Amino acid sequence: MKKEIDEYLSFVLIEKKLSVNTKDAYGSDLNFFSEFLKDKDVKKISDSDIKSYINYLYDMKETDKTIARKIVSVKTFFDYLMLNHKISTNPCEKIESPKIKKTLPNTLQLEEINKLLDIKCVKANDYRNKAMLYLMFASGLRVSEVVNLEINDINFNDNYVRIFGKGKKERIVPVDSYTTNLLEEYIKVYRDSLLKGYLTDNVFIGSYGKKITRQSIFKIIKKQAKEKNINKEISPHTIRHSFATIMLENGADLRSIGEMLGHENIKTTQIYTHLSNNKKRLDYEKYHPRNKK
């Protein structure tokens, strides 16, 4: 099975143009699956093998969300094998994924966002962090998009950034002039001091003179939240969700928000209507005079 897995991972990276992170996630799931079946020949794998694997995952106390993800990895692998005539029957054909309860993403109130963005700039790192967090809230970028953003992707005159998102699809996202001014100041005055002799076109530079990592951005956000006494579980995705929710609450069109976020399907964006409705309910319960009687 190892040979077929390697071929499939090359396929998703080169032909499907999925990101390296997605390819690695598929690889991790499929190698785990292969080890469970002791590298069994793909032509001999049956639906009972898949069911045994799912039962094993439950025995391992994996969450429904993790199990569903691992099943998707296996299903897409066998779809590929069928498409390329490497197997004659698909053992996943009648396999169903567990139902996942939809949970609303964590978001920040505007007051908390303002606290998070309130960075006193002393060192070059401070100017980088401030420009980076302002950009994330101004545009709702994914953390991977922030990591891979290059200087030429920023239009300082017309105030927008060009993003290559999932599947390397290009989109243009507007940002406010204050944010582009912060970016321009950071790039022109402070960025070079972080490079440490390396050459890279990436905007945000990490500790070793190369492009910043996802892990570093997580740490920066968590540290800033702790310093500002924001007592919530917070991540780069929290800022993305907050951007979308606040835009919707202030009257932005759902489809426009989806385009800025890089969503292919409007259904993906519709979760923010639930968030907005949830806030309306809380506001009603808090402020409506009849509700206090």
CSV table of C-alpha atoms in Angstrom, one decimal, residues 71-265:
chain,number,residue,atom,x,y,z
A,71,ILE,CA,-12.2,8.6,6.9
A,72,VAL,CA,-12.2,11.4,4.3
A,73,SER,CA,-8.5,10.8,3.7
A,74,VAL,CA,-9.1,7.1,3.2
A,75,LYS,CA,-12.1,7.6,0.9
A,76,THR,CA,-10.3,10.1,-1.3
A,77,PHE,CA,-7.4,7.7,-1.6
A,78,PHE,CA,-9.7,4.8,-2.7
A,79,ASP,CA,-11.5,7.2,-5.1
A,80,TYR,CA,-8.1,7.9,-6.7
A,81,LEU,CA,-7.3,4.2,-6.9
A,82,MET,CA,-10.7,3.5,-8.6
A,83,LEU,CA,-10.2,6.4,-11.0
A,84,ASN,CA,-6.8,5.1,-12.0
A,85,HIS,CA,-8.0,1.4,-12.4
A,86,LYS,CA,-5.8,0.2,-9.6
A,87,ILE,CA,-8.7,-1.5,-7.8
A,88,SER,CA,-12.0,-3.0,-9.3
A,89,THR,CA,-14.3,-2.3,-6.3
A,90,ASN,CA,-14.3,0.6,-3.8
A,91,PRO,CA,-14.3,-0.7,-0.1
A,92,CYS,CA,-15.4,2.7,1.1
A,93,GLU,CA,-18.5,2.8,-1.1
A,94,LYS,CA,-21.0,2.1,1.7
A,95,ILE,CA,-18.9,3.6,4.6
A,96,GLU,CA,-20.5,6.6,6.3
A,97,SER,CA,-18.6,9.2,8.3
A,98,PRO,CA,-19.8,10.0,11.9
A,99,LYS,CA,-22.1,13.0,12.2
A,100,ILE,CA,-20.2,16.0,13.6
A,101,LYS,CA,-22.0,18.5,15.8
A,102,LYS,CA,-21.6,22.0,14.3
A,103,THR,CA,-19.9,24.3,16.8
A,104,LEU,CA,-19.8,28.0,16.3
A,105,PRO,CA,-16.2,29.3,16.0
A,106,ASN,CA,-14.8,31.4,18.8
A,107,THR,CA,-14.8,35.2,18.0
A,108,LEU,CA,-13.6,38.4,19.6
A,109,GLN,CA,-15.7,41.5,20.3
A,110,LEU,CA,-14.5,44.7,18.7
A,111,GLU,CA,-13.2,45.9,22.2
A,112,GLU,CA,-11.1,42.8,22.5
A,113,ILE,CA,-9.8,43.2,18.9
A,114,ASN,CA,-8.7,46.8,19.8
A,115,LYS,CA,-6.9,45.5,22.8
A,116,LEU,CA,-5.1,42.8,20.8
A,117,LEU,CA,-4.0,45.4,18.2
A,118,ASP,CA,-2.8,47.8,20.8
A,119,ILE,CA,1.0,47.0,20.5
A,120,LYS,CA,3.6,49.5,21.8
A,121,CYS,CA,6.3,49.4,19.2
A,122,VAL,CA,9.9,49.5,20.4
A,123,LYS,CA,11.8,46.8,18.5
A,124,ALA,CA,11.6,45.7,14.9
A,125,ASN,CA,9.6,42.6,16.0
A,126,ASP,CA,7.0,44.9,17.5
A,127,TYR,CA,6.5,46.8,14.2
A,128,ARG,CA,6.2,43.4,12.4
A,129,ASN,CA,3.7,42.1,14.9
A,130,LYS,CA,1.5,45.2,14.8
A,131,ALA,CA,1.5,45.3,10.9
A,132,MET,CA,0.8,41.6,10.8
A,133,LEU,CA,-2.1,41.5,13.3
A,134,TYR,CA,-3.7,44.6,11.7
A,135,LEU,CA,-3.5,42.9,8.3
A,136,MET,CA,-5.1,39.8,9.7
A,137,PHE,CA,-8.0,41.6,11.1
A,138,ALA,CA,-8.3,44.0,8.1
A,139,SER,CA,-8.5,41.1,5.6
A,140,GLY,CA,-9.5,37.8,7.4
A,141,LEU,CA,-6.5,36.0,5.9
A,142,ARG,CA,-5.7,32.4,6.7
A,143,VAL,CA,-2.5,31.9,8.7
A,144,SER,CA,-0.9,30.1,5.8
A,145,GLU,CA,-1.7,33.1,3.6
A,146,VAL,CA,-0.1,35.4,6.0
A,147,VAL,CA,3.0,33.2,6.1
A,148,ASN,CA,3.3,33.1,2.3
A,149,LEU,CA,2.5,36.8,1.6
A,150,GLU,CA,5.2,38.5,-0.5
A,151,ILE,CA,6.0,42.2,-0.8
A,152,ASN,CA,4.8,42.4,-4.4
A,153,ASP,CA,1.4,41.1,-3.3
A,154,ILE,CA,0.7,44.3,-1.5
A,155,ASN,CA,-0.6,47.3,-3.5
A,156,PHE,CA,0.2,50.3,-1.3
A,157,ASN,CA,-1.5,52.9,-3.6
A,158,ASP,CA,-4.8,51.2,-4.1
A,159,ASN,CA,-4.9,49.5,-0.6
A,160,TYR,CA,-5.3,45.8,-1.4
A,161,VAL,CA,-3.4,42.5,-1.1
A,162,ARG,CA,-3.3,39.8,-3.7
A,163,ILE,CA,-3.7,36.3,-2.1
A,164,PHE,CA,-3.1,32.8,-3.5
A,165,GLY,CA,-5.3,30.7,-1.3
A,166,LYS,CA,-6.4,27.0,-1.4
A,167,GLY,CA,-5.7,25.4,-4.7
A,168,LYS,CA,-3.5,28.4,-5.5
A,169,LYS,CA,-6.6,30.4,-6.5
A,170,GLU,CA,-5.9,34.1,-6.7
A,171,ARG,CA,-8.1,36.7,-5.0
A,172,ILE,CA,-7.9,40.4,-4.3
A,173,VAL,CA,-8.7,41.5,-0.8
A,174,PRO,CA,-9.1,45.2,0.1
A,175,VAL,CA,-7.5,46.6,3.2
A,176,ASP,CA,-7.7,50.0,4.9
A,177,SER,CA,-5.1,52.7,4.4
A,178,TYR,CA,-4.0,52.7,8.0
A,179,THR,CA,-3.0,49.0,7.7
A,180,THR,CA,-1.1,49.5,4.4
A,181,ASN,CA,0.7,52.4,6.0
A,182,LEU,CA,1.8,50.1,8.9
A,183,LEU,CA,2.9,47.5,6.4
A,184,GLU,CA,4.9,50.1,4.4
A,185,GLU,CA,6.6,51.4,7.5
A,186,TYR,CA,7.5,47.9,8.7
A,187,ILE,CA,8.8,46.9,5.3
A,188,LYS,CA,10.8,50.0,4.5
A,189,VAL,CA,12.3,50.7,8.0
A,190,TYR,CA,12.3,47.5,10.1
A,191,ARG,CA,12.1,44.4,7.9
A,192,ASP,CA,15.7,44.4,6.7
A,193,SER,CA,17.0,44.2,10.3
A,194,LEU,CA,15.1,40.9,10.8
A,195,LEU,CA,16.6,39.2,7.6
A,196,LYS,CA,20.0,38.5,9.1
A,197,GLY,CA,21.7,38.2,5.7
A,198,TYR,CA,19.0,36.0,4.1
A,199,LEU,CA,17.1,37.0,1.0
A,200,THR,CA,13.4,36.4,0.7
A,201,ASP,CA,10.4,38.1,-0.8
A,202,ASN,CA,8.1,37.1,2.1
A,203,VAL,CA,6.7,40.1,4.1
A,204,PHE,CA,6.8,38.7,7.6
A,205,ILE,CA,10.2,37.5,8.8
A,206,GLY,CA,10.7,35.1,11.7
A,207,SER,CA,13.4,34.6,14.3
A,208,TYR,CA,16.0,33.1,12.0
A,209,GLY,CA,15.9,35.6,9.2
A,210,LYS,CA,13.5,33.5,7.0
A,211,LYS,CA,9.7,33.7,6.6
A,212,ILE,CA,7.7,33.5,9.8
A,213,THR,CA,6.2,30.2,10.7
A,214,ARG,CA,2.6,29.3,11.5
A,215,GLN,CA,3.7,28.3,15.0
A,216,SER,CA,5.4,31.7,15.6
A,217,ILE,CA,2.2,33.5,14.7
A,218,PHE,CA,0.2,31.4,17.1
A,219,LYS,CA,2.7,32.2,19.9
A,220,ILE,CA,2.6,35.9,19.1
A,221,ILE,CA,-1.2,36.1,19.2
A,222,LYS,CA,-1.4,34.1,22.4
A,223,LYS,CA,1.3,36.2,24.1
A,224,GLN,CA,-0.5,39.4,23.1
A,225,ALA,CA,-3.8,38.1,24.3
A,226,LYS,CA,-2.4,37.1,27.6
A,227,GLU,CA,-0.7,40.6,28.1
A,228,LYS,CA,-4.1,42.3,27.3
A,229,ASN,CA,-6.1,40.0,29.6
A,230,ILE,CA,-8.2,38.5,26.9
A,231,ASN,CA,-9.4,35.4,28.6
A,232,LYS,CA,-10.5,33.4,25.5
A,233,GLU,CA,-9.0,30.5,23.6
A,234,ILE,CA,-7.5,32.4,20.7
A,235,SER,CA,-5.7,31.6,17.5
A,236,PRO,CA,-5.1,33.1,14.0
A,237,HIS,CA,-8.5,31.6,13.0
A,238,THR,CA,-10.2,33.5,15.8
A,239,ILE,CA,-9.1,36.7,14.1
A,240,ARG,CA,-10.4,35.5,10.8
A,241,HIS,CA,-13.7,34.6,12.3
A,242,SER,CA,-13.9,37.9,14.1
A,243,PHE,CA,-13.2,39.8,10.8
A,244,ALA,CA,-16.1,38.0,9.1
A,245,THR,CA,-18.6,38.4,12.0
A,246,ILE,CA,-17.9,42.1,12.6
A,247,MET,CA,-18.2,42.7,8.8
A,248,LEU,CA,-21.6,40.9,8.8
A,249,GLU,CA,-22.9,42.7,11.9
A,250,ASN,CA,-22.0,46.0,10.2
A,251,GLY,CA,-24.0,45.3,7.1
A,252,ALA,CA,-21.6,43.7,4.7
A,253,ASP,CA,-23.0,41.3,2.1
A,254,LEU,CA,-22.5,37.6,2.9
A,255,ARG,CA,-21.3,36.8,-0.6
A,256,SER,CA,-18.7,39.7,-0.5
A,257,ILE,CA,-17.4,38.3,2.8
A,258,GLY,CA,-17.1,34.9,1.3
A,259,GLU,CA,-15.1,36.2,-1.6
A,260,MET,CA,-12.8,38.1,0.7
A,261,LEU,CA,-12.3,34.9,2.8
A,262,GLY,CA,-11.7,32.8,-0.3
A,263,HIS,CA,-14.7,30.5,0.2
A,264,GLU,CA,-15.7,28.6,-2.8
A,265,ASN,CA,-19.2,27.9,-1.6
